[in-house]
Each structure stands twice: as C-alpha cells, then as structure tokens.
Short mmCIF file of C-alpha atoms (C1' of nucleotides) in Angstrom, two decimals:
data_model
loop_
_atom_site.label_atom_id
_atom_site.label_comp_id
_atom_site.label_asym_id
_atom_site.label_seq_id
_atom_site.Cartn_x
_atom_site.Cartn_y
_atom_site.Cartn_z
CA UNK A 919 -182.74 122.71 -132.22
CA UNK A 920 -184.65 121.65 -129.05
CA UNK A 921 -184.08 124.03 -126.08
CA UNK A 922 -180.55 123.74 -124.69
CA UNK A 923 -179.60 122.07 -121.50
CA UNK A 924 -180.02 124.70 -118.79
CA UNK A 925 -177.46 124.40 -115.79
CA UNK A 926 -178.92 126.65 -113.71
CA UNK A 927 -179.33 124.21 -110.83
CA UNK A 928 -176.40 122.39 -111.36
CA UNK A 929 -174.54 121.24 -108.11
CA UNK A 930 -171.63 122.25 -109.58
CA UNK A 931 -170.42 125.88 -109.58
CA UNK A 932 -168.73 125.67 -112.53
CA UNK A 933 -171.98 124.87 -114.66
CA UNK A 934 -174.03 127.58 -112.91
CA UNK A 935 -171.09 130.60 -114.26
CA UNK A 936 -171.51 128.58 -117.35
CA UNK A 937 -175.27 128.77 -117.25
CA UNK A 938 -174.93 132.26 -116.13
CA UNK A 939 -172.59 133.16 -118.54
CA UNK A 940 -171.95 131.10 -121.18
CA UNK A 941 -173.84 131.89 -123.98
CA UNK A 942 -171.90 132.68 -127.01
CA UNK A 943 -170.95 136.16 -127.02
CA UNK A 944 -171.54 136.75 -123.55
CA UNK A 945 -167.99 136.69 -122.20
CA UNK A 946 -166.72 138.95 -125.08
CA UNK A 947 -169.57 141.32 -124.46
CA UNK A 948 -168.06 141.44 -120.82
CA UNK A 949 -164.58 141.88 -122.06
CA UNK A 950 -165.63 144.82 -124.28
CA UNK A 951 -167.95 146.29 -120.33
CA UNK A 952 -164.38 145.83 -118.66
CA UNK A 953 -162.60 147.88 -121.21
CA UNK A 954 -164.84 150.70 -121.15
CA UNK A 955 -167.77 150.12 -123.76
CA UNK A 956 -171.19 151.02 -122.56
CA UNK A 957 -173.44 152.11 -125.29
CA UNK A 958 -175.54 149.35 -127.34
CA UNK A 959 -173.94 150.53 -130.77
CA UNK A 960 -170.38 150.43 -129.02
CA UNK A 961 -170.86 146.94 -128.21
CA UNK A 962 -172.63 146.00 -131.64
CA UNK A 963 -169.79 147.51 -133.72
CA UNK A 964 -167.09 146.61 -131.65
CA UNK A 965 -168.14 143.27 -131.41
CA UNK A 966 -169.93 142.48 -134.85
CA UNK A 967 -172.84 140.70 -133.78
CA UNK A 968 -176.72 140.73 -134.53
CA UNK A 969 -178.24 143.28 -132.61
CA UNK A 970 -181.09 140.92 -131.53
CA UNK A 971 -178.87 138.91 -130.18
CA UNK A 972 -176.98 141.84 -128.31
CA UNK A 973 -180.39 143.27 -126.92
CA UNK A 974 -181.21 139.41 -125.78
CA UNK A 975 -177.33 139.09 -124.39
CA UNK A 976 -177.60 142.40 -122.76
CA UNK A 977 -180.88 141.99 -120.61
CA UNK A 978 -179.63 138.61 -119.70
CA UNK A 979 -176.64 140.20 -117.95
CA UNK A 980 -178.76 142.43 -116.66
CA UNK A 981 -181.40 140.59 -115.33
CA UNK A 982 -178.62 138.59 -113.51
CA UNK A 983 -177.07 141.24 -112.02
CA UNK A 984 -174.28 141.27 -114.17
CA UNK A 985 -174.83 144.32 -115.67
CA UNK A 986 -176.81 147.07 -114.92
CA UNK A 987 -178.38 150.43 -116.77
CA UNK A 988 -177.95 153.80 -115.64
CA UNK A 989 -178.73 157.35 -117.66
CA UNK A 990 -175.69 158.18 -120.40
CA UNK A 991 -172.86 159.74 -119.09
CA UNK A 992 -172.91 162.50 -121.73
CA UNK A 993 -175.96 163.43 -120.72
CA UNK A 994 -178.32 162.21 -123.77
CA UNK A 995 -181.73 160.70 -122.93
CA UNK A 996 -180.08 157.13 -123.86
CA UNK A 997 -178.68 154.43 -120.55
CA UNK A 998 -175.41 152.96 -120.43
CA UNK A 999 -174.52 149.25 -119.60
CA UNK A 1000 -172.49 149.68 -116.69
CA UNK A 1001 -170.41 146.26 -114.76
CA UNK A 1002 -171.32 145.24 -111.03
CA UNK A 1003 -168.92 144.37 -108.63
CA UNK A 1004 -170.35 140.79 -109.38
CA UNK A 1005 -169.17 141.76 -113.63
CA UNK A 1006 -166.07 142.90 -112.16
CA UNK A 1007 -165.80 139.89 -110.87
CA UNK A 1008 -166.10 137.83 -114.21
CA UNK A 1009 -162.51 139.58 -114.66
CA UNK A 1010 -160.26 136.12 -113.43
CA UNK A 1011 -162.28 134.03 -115.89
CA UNK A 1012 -161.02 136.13 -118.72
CA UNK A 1013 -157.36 136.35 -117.49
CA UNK A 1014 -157.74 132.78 -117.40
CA UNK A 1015 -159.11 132.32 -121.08
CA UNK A 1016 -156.54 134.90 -122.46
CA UNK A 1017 -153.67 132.91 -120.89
CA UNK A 1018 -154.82 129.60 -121.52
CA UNK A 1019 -154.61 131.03 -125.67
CA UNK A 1020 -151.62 132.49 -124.98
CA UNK A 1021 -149.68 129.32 -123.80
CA UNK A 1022 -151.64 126.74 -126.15
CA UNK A 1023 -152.77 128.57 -128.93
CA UNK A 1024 -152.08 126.80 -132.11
CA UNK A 1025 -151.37 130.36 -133.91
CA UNK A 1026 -149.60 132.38 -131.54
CA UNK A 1027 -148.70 134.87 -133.68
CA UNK A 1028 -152.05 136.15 -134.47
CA UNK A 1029 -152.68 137.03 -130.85
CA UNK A 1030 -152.59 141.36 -131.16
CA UNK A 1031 -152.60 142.11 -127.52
CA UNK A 1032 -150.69 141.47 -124.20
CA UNK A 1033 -151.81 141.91 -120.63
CA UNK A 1034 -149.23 144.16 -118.52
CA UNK A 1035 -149.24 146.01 -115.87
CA UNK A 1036 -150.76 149.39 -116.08
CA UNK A 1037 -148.07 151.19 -114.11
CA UNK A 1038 -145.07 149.19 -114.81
CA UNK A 1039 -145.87 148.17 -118.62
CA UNK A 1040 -144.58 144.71 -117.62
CA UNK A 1041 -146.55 141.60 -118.40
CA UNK A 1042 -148.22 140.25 -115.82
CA UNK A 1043 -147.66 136.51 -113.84
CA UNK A 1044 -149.54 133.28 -115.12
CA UNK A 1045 -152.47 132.58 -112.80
CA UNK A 1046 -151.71 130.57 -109.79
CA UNK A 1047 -153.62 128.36 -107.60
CA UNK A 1048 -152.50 128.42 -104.08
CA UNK A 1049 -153.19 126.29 -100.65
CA UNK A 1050 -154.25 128.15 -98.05
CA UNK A 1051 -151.00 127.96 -96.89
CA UNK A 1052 -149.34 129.41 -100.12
CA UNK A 1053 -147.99 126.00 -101.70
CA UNK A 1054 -148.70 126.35 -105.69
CA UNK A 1055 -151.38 123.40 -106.35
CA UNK A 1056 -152.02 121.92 -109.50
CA UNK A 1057 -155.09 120.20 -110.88
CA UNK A 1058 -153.37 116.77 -109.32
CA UNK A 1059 -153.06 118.66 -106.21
CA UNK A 1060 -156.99 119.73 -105.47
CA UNK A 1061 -159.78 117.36 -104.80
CA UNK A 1062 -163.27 118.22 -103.77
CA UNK A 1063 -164.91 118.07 -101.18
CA UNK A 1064 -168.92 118.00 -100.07
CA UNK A 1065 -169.68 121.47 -98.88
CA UNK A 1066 -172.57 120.43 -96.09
CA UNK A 1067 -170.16 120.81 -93.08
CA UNK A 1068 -168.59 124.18 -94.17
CA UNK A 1069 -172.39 124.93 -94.71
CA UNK A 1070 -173.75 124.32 -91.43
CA UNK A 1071 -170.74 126.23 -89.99
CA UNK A 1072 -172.10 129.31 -92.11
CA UNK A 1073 -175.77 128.66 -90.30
CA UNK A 1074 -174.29 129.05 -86.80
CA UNK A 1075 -172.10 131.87 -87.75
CA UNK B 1158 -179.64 129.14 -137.09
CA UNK B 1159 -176.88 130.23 -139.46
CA UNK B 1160 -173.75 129.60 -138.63
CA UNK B 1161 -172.31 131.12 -135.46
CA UNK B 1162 -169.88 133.56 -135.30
CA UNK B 1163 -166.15 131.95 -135.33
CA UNK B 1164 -163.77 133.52 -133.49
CA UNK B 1165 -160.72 131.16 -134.74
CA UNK B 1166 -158.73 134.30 -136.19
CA UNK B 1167 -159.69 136.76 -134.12
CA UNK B 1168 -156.87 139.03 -132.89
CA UNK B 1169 -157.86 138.36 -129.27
CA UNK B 1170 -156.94 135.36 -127.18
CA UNK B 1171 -159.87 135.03 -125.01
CA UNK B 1172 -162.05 134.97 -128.01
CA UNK B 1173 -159.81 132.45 -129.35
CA UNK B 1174 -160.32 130.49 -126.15
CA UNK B 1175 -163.81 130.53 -126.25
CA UNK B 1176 -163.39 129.41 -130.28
CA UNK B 1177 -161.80 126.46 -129.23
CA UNK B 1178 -163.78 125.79 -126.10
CA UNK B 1179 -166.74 127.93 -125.76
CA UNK B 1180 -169.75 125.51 -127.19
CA UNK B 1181 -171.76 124.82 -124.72
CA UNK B 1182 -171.07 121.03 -122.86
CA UNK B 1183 -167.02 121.57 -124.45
CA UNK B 1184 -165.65 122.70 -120.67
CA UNK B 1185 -167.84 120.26 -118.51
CA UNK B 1186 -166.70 117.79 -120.43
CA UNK B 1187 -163.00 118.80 -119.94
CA UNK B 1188 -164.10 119.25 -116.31
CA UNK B 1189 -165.05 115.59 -116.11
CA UNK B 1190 -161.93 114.31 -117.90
CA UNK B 1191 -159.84 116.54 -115.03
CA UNK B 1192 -161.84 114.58 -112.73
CA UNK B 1193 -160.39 111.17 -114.59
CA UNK B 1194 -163.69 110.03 -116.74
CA UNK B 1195 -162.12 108.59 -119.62
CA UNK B 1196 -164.53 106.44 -121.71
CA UNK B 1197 -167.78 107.46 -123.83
CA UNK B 1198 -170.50 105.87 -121.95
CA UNK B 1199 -169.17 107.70 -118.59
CA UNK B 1200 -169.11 111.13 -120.03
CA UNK B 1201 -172.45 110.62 -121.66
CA UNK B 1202 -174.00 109.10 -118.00
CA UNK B 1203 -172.30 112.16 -116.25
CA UNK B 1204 -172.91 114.92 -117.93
CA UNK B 1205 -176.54 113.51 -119.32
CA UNK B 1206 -176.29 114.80 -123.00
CA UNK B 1207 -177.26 113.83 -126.30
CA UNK B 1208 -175.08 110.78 -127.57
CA UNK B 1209 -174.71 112.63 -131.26
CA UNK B 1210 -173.65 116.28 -129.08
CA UNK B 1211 -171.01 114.31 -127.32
CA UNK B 1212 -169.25 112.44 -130.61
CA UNK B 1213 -169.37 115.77 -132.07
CA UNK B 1214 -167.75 117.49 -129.20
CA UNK B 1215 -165.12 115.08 -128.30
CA UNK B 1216 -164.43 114.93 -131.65
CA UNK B 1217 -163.43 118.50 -131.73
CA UNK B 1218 -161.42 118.13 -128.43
CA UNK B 1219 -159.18 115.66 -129.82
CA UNK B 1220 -159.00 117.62 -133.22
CA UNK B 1221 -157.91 120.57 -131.06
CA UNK B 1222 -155.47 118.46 -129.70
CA UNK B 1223 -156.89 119.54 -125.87
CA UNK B 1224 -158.07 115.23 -125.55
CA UNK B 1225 -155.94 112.86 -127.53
CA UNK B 1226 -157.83 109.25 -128.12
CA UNK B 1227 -155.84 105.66 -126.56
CA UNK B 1228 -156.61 102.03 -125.99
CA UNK B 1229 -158.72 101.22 -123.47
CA UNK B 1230 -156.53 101.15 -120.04
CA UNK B 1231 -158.40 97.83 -119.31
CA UNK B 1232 -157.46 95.60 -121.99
CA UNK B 1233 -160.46 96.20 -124.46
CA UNK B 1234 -160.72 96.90 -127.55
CA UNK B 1235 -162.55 100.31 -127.15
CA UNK B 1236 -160.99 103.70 -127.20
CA UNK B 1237 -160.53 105.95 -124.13
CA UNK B 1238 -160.47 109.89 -124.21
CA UNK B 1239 -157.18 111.70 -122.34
CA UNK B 1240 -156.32 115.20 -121.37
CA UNK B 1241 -153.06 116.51 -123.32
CA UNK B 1242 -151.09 118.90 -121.49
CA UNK B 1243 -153.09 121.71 -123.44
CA UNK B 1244 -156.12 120.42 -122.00
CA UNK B 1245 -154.92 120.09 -118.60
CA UNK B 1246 -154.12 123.95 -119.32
CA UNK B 1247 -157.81 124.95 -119.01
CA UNK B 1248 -157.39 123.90 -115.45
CA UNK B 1249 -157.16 127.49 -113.71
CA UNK B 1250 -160.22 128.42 -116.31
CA UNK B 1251 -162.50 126.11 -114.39
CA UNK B 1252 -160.72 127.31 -111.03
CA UNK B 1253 -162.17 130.71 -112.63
CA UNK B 1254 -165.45 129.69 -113.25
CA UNK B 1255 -165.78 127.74 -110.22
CA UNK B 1256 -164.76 130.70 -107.64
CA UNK B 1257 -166.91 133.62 -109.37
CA UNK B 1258 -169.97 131.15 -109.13
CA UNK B 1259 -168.76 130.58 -104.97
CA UNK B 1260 -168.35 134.48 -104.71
CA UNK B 1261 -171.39 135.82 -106.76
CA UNK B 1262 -173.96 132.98 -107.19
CA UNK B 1263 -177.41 133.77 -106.02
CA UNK B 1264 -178.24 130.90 -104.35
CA UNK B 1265 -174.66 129.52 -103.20
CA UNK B 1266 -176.59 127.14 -100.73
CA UNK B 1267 -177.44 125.16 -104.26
CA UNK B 1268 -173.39 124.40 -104.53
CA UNK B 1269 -172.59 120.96 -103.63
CA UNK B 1270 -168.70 121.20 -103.09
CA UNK B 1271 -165.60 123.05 -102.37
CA UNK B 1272 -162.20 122.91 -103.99
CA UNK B 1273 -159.60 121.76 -101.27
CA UNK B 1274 -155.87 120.84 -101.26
CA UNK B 1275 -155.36 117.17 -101.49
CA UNK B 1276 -153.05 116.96 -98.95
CA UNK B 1277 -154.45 119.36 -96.33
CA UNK B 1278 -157.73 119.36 -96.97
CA UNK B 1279 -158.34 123.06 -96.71
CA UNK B 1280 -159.97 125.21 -99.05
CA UNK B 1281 -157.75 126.51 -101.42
CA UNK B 1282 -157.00 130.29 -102.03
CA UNK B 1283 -159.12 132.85 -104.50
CA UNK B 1284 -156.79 132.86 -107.83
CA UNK B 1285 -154.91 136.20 -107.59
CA UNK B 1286 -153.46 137.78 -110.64
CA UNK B 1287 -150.05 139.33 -109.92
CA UNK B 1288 -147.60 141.88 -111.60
CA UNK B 1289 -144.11 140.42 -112.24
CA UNK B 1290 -142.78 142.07 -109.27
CA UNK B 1291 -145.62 140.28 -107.22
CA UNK B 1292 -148.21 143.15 -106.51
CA UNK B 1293 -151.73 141.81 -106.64
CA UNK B 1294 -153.51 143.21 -109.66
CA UNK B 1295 -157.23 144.06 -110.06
CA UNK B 1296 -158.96 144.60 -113.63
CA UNK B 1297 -158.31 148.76 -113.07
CA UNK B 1298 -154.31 147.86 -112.92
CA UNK B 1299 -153.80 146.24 -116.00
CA UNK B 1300 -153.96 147.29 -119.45
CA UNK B 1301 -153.49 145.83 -123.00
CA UNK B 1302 -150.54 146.43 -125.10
CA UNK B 1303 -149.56 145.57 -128.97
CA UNK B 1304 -147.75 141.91 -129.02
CA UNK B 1305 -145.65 143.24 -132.00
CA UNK B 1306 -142.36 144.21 -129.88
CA UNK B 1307 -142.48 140.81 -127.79
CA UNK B 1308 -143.42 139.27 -130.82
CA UNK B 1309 -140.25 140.47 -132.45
CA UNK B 1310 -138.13 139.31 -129.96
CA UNK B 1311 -139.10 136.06 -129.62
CA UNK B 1312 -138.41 135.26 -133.77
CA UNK B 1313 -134.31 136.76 -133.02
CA UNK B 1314 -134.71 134.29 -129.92
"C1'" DG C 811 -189.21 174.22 -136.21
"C1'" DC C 812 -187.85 170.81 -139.47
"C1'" DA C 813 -185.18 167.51 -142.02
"C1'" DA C 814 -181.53 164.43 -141.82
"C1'" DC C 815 -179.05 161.48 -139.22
"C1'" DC C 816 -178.07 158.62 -135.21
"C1'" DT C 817 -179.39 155.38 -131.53
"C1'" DA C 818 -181.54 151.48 -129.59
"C1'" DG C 819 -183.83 148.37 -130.39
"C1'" DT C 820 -187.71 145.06 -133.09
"C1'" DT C 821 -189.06 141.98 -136.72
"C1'" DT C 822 -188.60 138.51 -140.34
"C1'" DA C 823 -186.56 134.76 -142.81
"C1'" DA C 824 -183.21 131.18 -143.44
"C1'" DT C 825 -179.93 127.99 -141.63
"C1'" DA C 826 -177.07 125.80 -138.00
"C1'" DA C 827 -177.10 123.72 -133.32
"C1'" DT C 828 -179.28 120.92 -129.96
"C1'" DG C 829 -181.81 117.21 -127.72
"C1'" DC C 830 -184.58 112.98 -128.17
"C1'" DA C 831 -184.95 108.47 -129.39
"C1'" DA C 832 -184.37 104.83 -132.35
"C1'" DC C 833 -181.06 102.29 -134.85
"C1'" DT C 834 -176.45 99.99 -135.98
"C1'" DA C 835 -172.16 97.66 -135.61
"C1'" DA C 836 -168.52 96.08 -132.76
"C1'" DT C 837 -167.12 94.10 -128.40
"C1'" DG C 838 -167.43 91.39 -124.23
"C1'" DG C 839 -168.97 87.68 -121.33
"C1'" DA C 840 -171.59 83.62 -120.05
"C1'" DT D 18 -173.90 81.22 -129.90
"C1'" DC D 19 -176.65 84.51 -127.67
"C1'" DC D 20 -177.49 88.47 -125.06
"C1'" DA D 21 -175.87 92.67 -123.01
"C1'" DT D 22 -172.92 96.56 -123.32
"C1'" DT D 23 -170.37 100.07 -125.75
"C1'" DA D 24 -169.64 103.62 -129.02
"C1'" DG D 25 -171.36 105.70 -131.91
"C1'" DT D 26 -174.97 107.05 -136.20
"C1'" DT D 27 -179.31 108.60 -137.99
"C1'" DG D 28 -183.66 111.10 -138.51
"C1'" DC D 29 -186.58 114.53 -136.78
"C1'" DA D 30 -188.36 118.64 -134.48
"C1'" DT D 31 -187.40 122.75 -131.98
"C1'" DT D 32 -184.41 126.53 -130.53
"C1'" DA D 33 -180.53 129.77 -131.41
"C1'" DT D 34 -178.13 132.67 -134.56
"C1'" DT D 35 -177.12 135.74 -138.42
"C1'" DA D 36 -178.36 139.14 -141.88
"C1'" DA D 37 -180.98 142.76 -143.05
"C1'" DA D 38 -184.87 145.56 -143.10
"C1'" DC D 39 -187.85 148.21 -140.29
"C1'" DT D 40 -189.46 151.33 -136.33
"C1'" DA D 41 -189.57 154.86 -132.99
"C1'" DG D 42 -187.28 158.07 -130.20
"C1'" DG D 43 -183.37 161.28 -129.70
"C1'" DT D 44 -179.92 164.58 -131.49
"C1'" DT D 45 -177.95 167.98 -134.48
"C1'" DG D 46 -177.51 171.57 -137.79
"C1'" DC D 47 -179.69 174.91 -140.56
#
DNA sequence: GCAACCTAGTTTAATAATGCAACTAATGGA
DNA sequence: TCCATTAGTTGCATTATTAAACTAGGTTGC
C-alpha cells in the first residue's frame, strides 16, 4: 500500500479533524481517554489492539496536542495519557457517531450502552444544529461560505 | 497488512459508526454527496483519489444502504450515486468534525470556509448537546447506562 | 536483595489497504 | 463511424495493520 492521502492541508476543516484524527483506532482510543483510561495496558486491553499500533496512535495524539503525558497518578515511575481541553473537545464528534448508530444502525439491538444524563439518568437530546438565531437548520438549510472576509475582520480585531 | 480490526458487532455505537464509515475517503465522500456531487467522475475529480479506492468505497456506501445508486438525472444511461436518509444522518457528524477543526486546528488561517445559514447568512451555532429537560451538557455530565431496560420496552411497544 | 511478575513499549513477519497508471467496455456526440 | 468521455477494472509496489515474541525498566512479595 503506497502512503495514504494526507489531509493535513486540506481547505476543508472537516479533512484536517480527519487527518488529525482519523486513523483507525484513534477515535475509540479517545472514547476509552474520555471515560477515564490512562495507562498504555488499559487502553491495549480495553481496546484489543496491537500494541505497536497503540504506541504509534498514542504519540500521534500526543504530538498533536491531543493528548498529553504526565507522571502516574498512583505514584509509580510510569506516565499517564491524560485529554487536553482540545481532546475534550473531540467529545461532540463522538456524540455525533454514537447517535448517528443509534438512529441508523442496521442491528440496534446489539448496541449495550445509552448516553444519559449523569444527574438525572435521563437520555440525553439528539444533536441539533442551530442559526445563530436559534432556528433548527438542517443540512438543506446551511451553505458555505469563503472565510477571507470573516478573516480579515479577525486581523483588525 | 492483515486485516483490520472490524468493529461491525461491537457492543458500542460509535465503534459501529466508525465500522460503517470510518475508512479513510468514506466521510469526504459523503461530505461531497451532501454538497450534491452525484456521478463517479465528479467524486473522483473532487476528492482526487484512486479510481479502484472510490468503486470500492461507494460500493460499500450503497451496500450500507447510506448512498443508494439511480439513473442518471440527465437522461443517460450512466448511474448516479444518492444520499438515503441514513446517509443524510451523518450530517451533524461532519458539523462535528468541521467545528472541532474551527475551534482547535493549529493553523485555522489554512480553513477556507465557514458553515452559514442559507437564509441569513450568518454563521451557524457550536452543536450543543442537551439533557431532555434542556440543560447544556459537557462530557463530565453524562454517563453511560445498560440499553437492556429501554431495550425491553421498546419489544412490549 | 532477589526472583517473579507487571508495564510499556520494540521488533519481526505476513497480509490487507492504498495509490498510481494503464487498460477495458459502454456511452455519447459530431 | 470515429473519437472523446465515463465508469469502472487490473496489475503492481509500498504502506498500514495484526499477531506474537522479545526487551528493558519498574513493582511486589518473600
């Protein structure tokens, strides 16, 4: 296999989070940083995967500022993975995945989990896109636009 | 390479998600049919990959039942490639994708467009995840719980 | 202190996945 | 009919992935 497409400087923001993120297993190795894991057998066993591919995965993140390492909590001479705000922020992408499956999975019924409300226990809304001015848009709804004159606004500011 | 890691029966919905759509090109080239590309030759000269890639992924799109396969809307005789309501489901996915790269990306300037309501033209709104009673939800306030009650329910439904 | 075990990788080998580029067959238009 | 376009198909070489063994440092219990 010849080196994969890169999208790293892709106009589109879309293929850069794709480029930054999309590597299989990536995403899951998030989901798994979001839920708590932070040691490099947690991940492994918890996710199943080759642990070359895990170290490769985890520097990625890393070197992207995705994740970052910091000495074991328990004390041990080993580091921890630990999200940044910007892994944190990965979190509506997942949301987004998990509900997508939810409402168009072929096999609903072998979906274990569902996402509620920690202090309620009630599941949570479907994602919404909203106009500034709170009407609920749908993919017919948006359009894009060029960003140049937003960016030169940014310049002045 | 041996094969990759399926995640078709995994218990987890984003996994399964990323099963159906993860391989890399799958979402830009739902992206493009969002954006109304509809025939072979335009998602190839688009998106710039390998002929054999893009058989092979469309293929699986329309297996999946996310792009569903019609005559030609100009009289031809060729086939043209159509989002089915599942596919137009990975909509707030790319919304996803597309607003962590705007909010995180290390060199934003390299971004080429915004997302903006059609009618207004204004930038649209961050997606917000919401409890059912409407209180804005951030990864800390959630939590994952069995499917087996719910799941219960909806076979005396 | 030492042996056994655990942790976090590293290395090797085999196979799938990817991109490139040429080729093929069907379709369209002059 | 001929040439150009379209939608793939094919063959090849390189990268990505998995499985499993290995390595070195750290931890634990005696």
């Amino acid at each position: 296999m010849v080196k994969r497409t890169s999208f790293e400087g892709d106009a589109c923001p879309i293929a850069r989070s794709l480029d930054a993120i999309g590597d299989w297993w990536s995403m899951l190795i998030i989901r798994e940083a979001l839920l708590g894991v932070r040691r490099f057998g947690e991940f492994q066993k918890r996710l199943g995967l080759a642990k070359n591919i895990l170290t490769v995965r985890l520097r990625a993140l890393v070197d992207q500022g995705i994740l970052e390492t910091a000495p074991a909590s328990d004390g041990s001479a080993y580091q921890e993975y630990l999200l940044t705000p910007k892994g944190r922020g990965v979190f509506p992408i997942l949301v987004a995945l998990r509900q997508w499956s939810e409402e168009f999975d072929d096999r609903p019924d072998e979906i274990a989990t569902i996402l509620v409300d920690r202090e309620k226990g009630k599941p949570v809304r479907k994602l919404e896109l909203h106009a500034q001015d709170g009407r609920l848009l749908s993919a017919a709804d948006i359009t894009l636009k060029p960003r140049t004159a937003k960016a030169g606004k940014r310049i002045t500011a």
